GROMACS .gro file of C-alpha atoms in nm:
model
  223
    1MET     CA    1   0.023  -0.005  -0.048
    2PHE     CA    2   0.176   0.377  -0.148
    3GLN     CA    3   0.217   0.513   0.233
    4PRO     CA    4   0.203   0.919   0.137
    5PRO     CA    5   0.569   1.131   0.216
    6LEU     CA    6   0.530   1.292   0.582
    7PRO     CA    7   0.466   1.662   0.544
    8GLN     CA    8   0.835   1.834   0.608
    9LEU     CA    9   0.863   2.120   0.708
   10PRO     CA   10   1.140   2.449   0.612
   11PRO     CA   11   1.497   2.468   0.742
   12ASP     CA   12   1.594   2.738   0.893
   13ASP     CA   13   1.866   2.935   0.682
   14ALA     CA   14   2.131   2.988   0.912
   15VAL     CA   15   2.572   3.045   0.905
   16PHE     CA   16   2.806   2.990   1.119
   17ASN     CA   17   3.135   3.173   1.097
   18GLU     CA   18   3.313   3.271   1.413
   19GLY     CA   19   3.158   3.051   1.643
   20ALA     CA   20   2.858   3.259   1.568
   21LEU     CA   21   2.495   3.100   1.485
   22ARG     CA   22   2.348   3.329   1.245
   23SER     CA   23   1.983   3.323   1.151
   24SER     CA   24   1.930   3.411   0.825
   25ARG     CA   25   1.540   3.411   0.910
   26TYR     CA   26   1.503   3.590   1.121
   27GLY     CA   27   1.842   3.839   1.098
   28ASP     CA   28   1.940   3.702   1.495
   29ILE     CA   29   2.159   3.492   1.643
   30TYR     CA   30   2.070   3.159   1.876
   31PHE     CA   31   2.260   3.234   2.151
   32SER     CA   32   2.544   3.518   2.231
   33THR     CA   33   2.916   3.524   2.072
   34ASP     CA   34   3.069   3.551   2.449
   35ASN     CA   35   2.983   3.234   2.612
   36GLY     CA   36   2.609   3.062   2.490
   37LEU     CA   37   2.681   2.822   2.765
   38SER     CA   38   2.697   3.087   3.049
   39GLU     CA   39   2.422   3.339   2.917
   40THR     CA   40   2.201   2.975   2.891
   41ARG     CA   41   2.323   2.867   3.268
   42HIS     CA   42   2.328   3.210   3.413
   43VAL     CA   43   1.946   3.326   3.229
   44PHE     CA   44   1.762   2.994   3.236
   45ILE     CA   45   1.924   2.753   3.486
   46GLN     CA   46   1.998   2.987   3.738
   47GLY     CA   47   1.664   3.211   3.715
   48THR     CA   48   1.403   2.907   3.739
   49GLY     CA   49   1.554   2.810   4.040
   50LEU     CA   50   1.692   2.408   3.865
   51PRO     CA   51   1.970   2.314   4.048
   52ASP     CA   52   1.756   2.339   4.375
   53ARG     CA   53   1.465   2.238   4.228
   54LEU     CA   54   1.700   1.871   4.094
   55ALA     CA   55   1.774   1.898   4.447
   56GLU     CA   56   1.440   1.912   4.589
   57GLU     CA   57   1.187   1.758   4.354
   58SER     CA   58   1.169   1.330   4.237
   59GLN     CA   59   0.970   1.462   3.861
   60LEU     CA   60   0.925   1.838   3.685
   61THR     CA   61   0.827   1.914   3.336
   62ILE     CA   62   1.054   2.184   3.205
   63ALA     CA   63   0.908   2.321   2.890
   64GLU     CA   64   1.075   2.528   2.647
   65THR     CA   65   0.935   2.765   2.327
   66GLY     CA   66   1.268   2.767   2.056
   67PHE     CA   67   1.437   2.458   2.074
   68GLY     CA   68   1.713   2.534   1.829
   69THR     CA   69   2.018   2.405   1.870
   70GLY     CA   70   1.912   2.208   2.150
   71LEU     CA   71   2.137   2.438   2.456
   72ASN     CA   72   1.986   2.502   2.670
   73PHE     CA   73   1.820   2.113   2.725
   74LEU     CA   74   2.143   2.042   2.728
   75ALA     CA   75   2.286   2.213   2.942
   76VAL     CA   76   1.950   2.135   3.182
   77VAL     CA   77   2.123   1.763   3.146
   78ALA     CA   78   2.465   1.886   3.241
   79GLU     CA   79   2.289   2.025   3.552
   80THR     CA   80   2.188   1.732   3.641
   81MET     CA   81   2.422   1.451   3.562
   82ARG     CA   82   2.638   1.750   3.835
   83LEU     CA   83   2.449   1.740   4.082
   84LYS     CA   84   2.378   1.314   4.110
   85SER     CA   85   2.054   1.472   4.022
   86SER     CA   86   1.820   1.149   4.035
   87THR     CA   87   1.482   1.441   3.960
   88LYS     CA   88   1.297   1.223   3.620
   89ILE     CA   89   1.243   1.471   3.415
   90ASP     CA   90   0.980   1.581   3.114
   91PHE     CA   91   1.157   1.835   2.875
   92ILE     CA   92   0.933   1.944   2.602
   93SER     CA   93   0.965   2.180   2.373
   94VAL     CA   94   0.898   2.352   1.982
   95GLU     CA   95   1.064   2.487   1.708
   96GLY     CA   96   0.903   2.563   1.375
   97TYR     CA   97   1.264   2.643   1.174
   98PRO     CA   98   1.392   2.324   1.303
   99LEU     CA   99   1.818   2.318   1.235
  100ASP     CA  100   2.030   2.074   0.977
  101LYS     CA  101   2.216   1.851   1.179
  102GLN     CA  102   2.509   1.901   1.094
  103LEU     CA  103   2.502   2.249   1.133
  104VAL     CA  104   2.428   2.216   1.500
  105ALA     CA  105   2.717   2.030   1.531
  106ALA     CA  106   2.902   2.258   1.386
  107ALA     CA  107   2.781   2.509   1.597
  108LEU     CA  108   2.793   2.298   1.913
  109SER     CA  109   3.134   2.198   1.865
  110VAL     CA  110   3.238   2.591   2.010
  111PHE     CA  111   3.104   2.382   2.419
  112PRO     CA  112   3.323   2.079   2.411
  113GLU     CA  113   3.279   2.050   2.770
  114LEU     CA  114   2.853   1.863   2.615
  115GLN     CA  115   3.009   1.677   2.387
  116HIS     CA  116   2.949   1.314   2.570
  117ILE     CA  117   2.602   1.466   2.586
  118TYR     CA  118   2.498   1.663   2.269
  119ASN     CA  119   2.719   1.372   2.073
  120LYS     CA  120   2.359   1.180   2.153
  121MET     CA  121   2.110   1.380   2.085
  122LEU     CA  122   2.252   1.442   1.756
  123GLN     CA  123   2.292   1.042   1.650
  124GLN     CA  124   1.867   1.031   1.789
  125TRP     CA  125   1.823   1.444   1.624
  126PRO     CA  126   1.486   1.364   1.447
  127ARG     CA  127   1.418   1.475   1.022
  128ARG     CA  128   1.174   1.745   0.973
  129TRP     CA  129   0.859   1.593   1.016
  130LEU     CA  130   0.535   1.791   1.108
  131GLY     CA  131   0.474   1.661   1.490
  132VAL     CA  132   0.684   1.504   1.769
  133HIS     CA  133   1.013   1.344   1.855
  134HIS     CA  134   1.085   1.113   2.141
  135MET     CA  135   1.494   1.087   2.275
  136SER     CA  136   1.581   0.963   2.500
  137PHE     CA  137   1.886   1.040   2.812
  138LEU     CA  138   2.054   0.927   3.137
  139ASP     CA  139   1.960   0.589   3.079
  140GLY     CA  140   1.520   0.682   3.062
  141GLN     CA  141   1.579   0.947   3.310
  142ILE     CA  142   1.558   1.199   3.095
  143SER     CA  143   1.310   1.253   2.817
  144LEU     CA  144   1.301   1.452   2.566
  145HIS     CA  145   0.909   1.529   2.367
  146LEU     CA  146   1.049   1.786   2.088
  147HIS     CA  147   0.787   1.943   1.819
  148TYR     CA  148   0.824   2.080   1.505
  149GLY     CA  149   0.564   2.354   1.446
  150GLN     CA  150   0.491   2.647   1.486
  151ALA     CA  151   0.419   2.734   1.874
  152GLN     CA  152   0.051   2.859   1.803
  153GLN     CA  153  -0.080   2.570   1.650
  154VAL     CA  154   0.121   2.335   1.867
  155LEU     CA  155   0.119   2.438   2.191
  156SER     CA  156  -0.307   2.425   2.175
  157THR     CA  157  -0.274   2.055   2.113
  158LEU     CA  158  -0.086   1.926   2.419
  159ASP     CA  159  -0.222   1.905   2.744
  160PHE     CA  160   0.074   1.838   3.020
  161HIS     CA  161   0.130   2.109   3.365
  162ALA     CA  162   0.484   2.289   3.337
  163ASN     CA  163   0.725   2.354   3.603
  164ILE     CA  164   0.958   2.558   3.455
  165TRP     CA  165   0.931   2.680   3.090
  166PHE     CA  166   1.237   2.834   2.937
  167LEU     CA  167   1.094   3.100   2.708
  168ASP     CA  168   1.433   3.180   2.420
  169GLY     CA  169   1.210   3.262   2.071
  170PHE     CA  170   1.403   3.461   1.876
  171SER     CA  171   1.432   3.861   1.997
  172PRO     CA  172   1.022   3.960   1.999
  173ALA     CA  173   1.096   4.229   1.741
  174LYS     CA  174   1.237   3.976   1.501
  175ASN     CA  175   1.036   3.672   1.574
  176PRO     CA  176   0.652   3.801   1.728
  177GLU     CA  177   0.492   3.556   1.694
  178ILE     CA  178   0.661   3.355   1.922
  179TRP     CA  179   0.612   3.618   2.210
  180SER     CA  180   0.204   3.699   2.051
  181ALA     CA  181  -0.075   3.675   2.421
  182GLU     CA  182  -0.215   3.354   2.193
  183VAL     CA  183   0.083   3.229   2.200
  184ILE     CA  184   0.158   3.345   2.667
  185GLN     CA  185  -0.198   3.224   2.729
  186GLN     CA  186  -0.096   2.940   2.590
  187ILE     CA  187   0.204   2.941   2.859
  188ALA     CA  188   0.004   3.012   3.076
  189ARG     CA  189  -0.284   2.735   3.066
  190LEU     CA  190  -0.030   2.502   3.045
  191SER     CA  191   0.231   2.548   3.412
  192ALA     CA  192   0.179   2.373   3.666
  193HIS     CA  193  -0.018   2.591   4.025
  194ASN     CA  194   0.357   2.797   4.129
  195ALA     CA  195   0.552   2.721   3.733
  196ARG     CA  196   0.884   2.982   3.703
  197LEU     CA  197   1.005   3.118   3.410
  198ALA     CA  198   1.276   3.268   3.292
  199THR     CA  199   1.348   3.501   2.937
  200PHE     CA  200   1.673   3.702   2.816
  201THR     CA  201   1.390   3.951   2.691
  202VAL     CA  202   1.279   4.200   2.953
  203ALA     CA  203   1.065   4.322   2.645
  204ALA     CA  204   0.731   4.580   2.712
  205SER     CA  205   0.490   4.341   2.517
  206VAL     CA  206   0.646   4.005   2.680
  207ARG     CA  207   0.579   4.079   3.000
  208THR     CA  208   0.322   4.341   2.932
  209SER     CA  209   0.144   4.000   2.826
  210LEU     CA  210   0.326   3.724   3.065
  211THR     CA  211   0.106   3.957   3.372
  212ASN     CA  212  -0.234   4.009   3.128
  213ALA     CA  213  -0.229   3.585   3.190
  214GLY     CA  214  -0.136   3.677   3.615
  215PHE     CA  215   0.277   3.633   3.574
  216ASP     CA  216   0.426   3.799   3.844
  217CYS     CA  217   0.742   3.969   3.627
  218GLU     CA  218   1.081   4.111   3.748
  219LYS     CA  219   1.454   4.194   3.639
  220SER     CA  220   1.710   4.048   3.752
  221THR     CA  221   2.063   4.137   3.677
  222GLY     CA  222   2.108   4.023   3.245
  223PHE     CA  223   2.410   3.812   3.113
   0.00000   0.00000   0.00000
């Protein structure tokens, strides 16, 4: 029986040059050229209080808008290993324009301390098929649920209660769709009580949408 091919998403036409991965579609970089891993740890790992949660909780659900190279996810795996935490983690992420595996490998090569983790991720790197792709890490302790599709459409179909959110789309000025009030409302719907969010942006429109959705916002020292 003939099986029609699964729909594939267009890739993000990004360019990796001199340690910087830049999106041609959005005209923005994927992570800081100073030290993207340190930025991720400052904004998302420390910003959400993840180390304390890994010491206290038996299970966590972490959700993210904008998977990109997977750097934030890799930082979570590394932190779990550093703390020798036994917390079981479901990491749910949405990506509208997946990167090609070779480009991800080149971009992550500037973080040799993560090589043992990103090699496992690259071995499981999915094709750009629309839908959800599952990966397993640390003998099943951490499950990655990577949804390929636009955030507003994908999030409206899901049902979970995230303890932590990483809001990491490109700049709101360059990628307003992923920061829309509609997406923020979906994030609120999918959040557990006392969920904690972190993001690099302090754009007024984002703070207003988060406040209107019921979150308390405060500005912290940036990277």
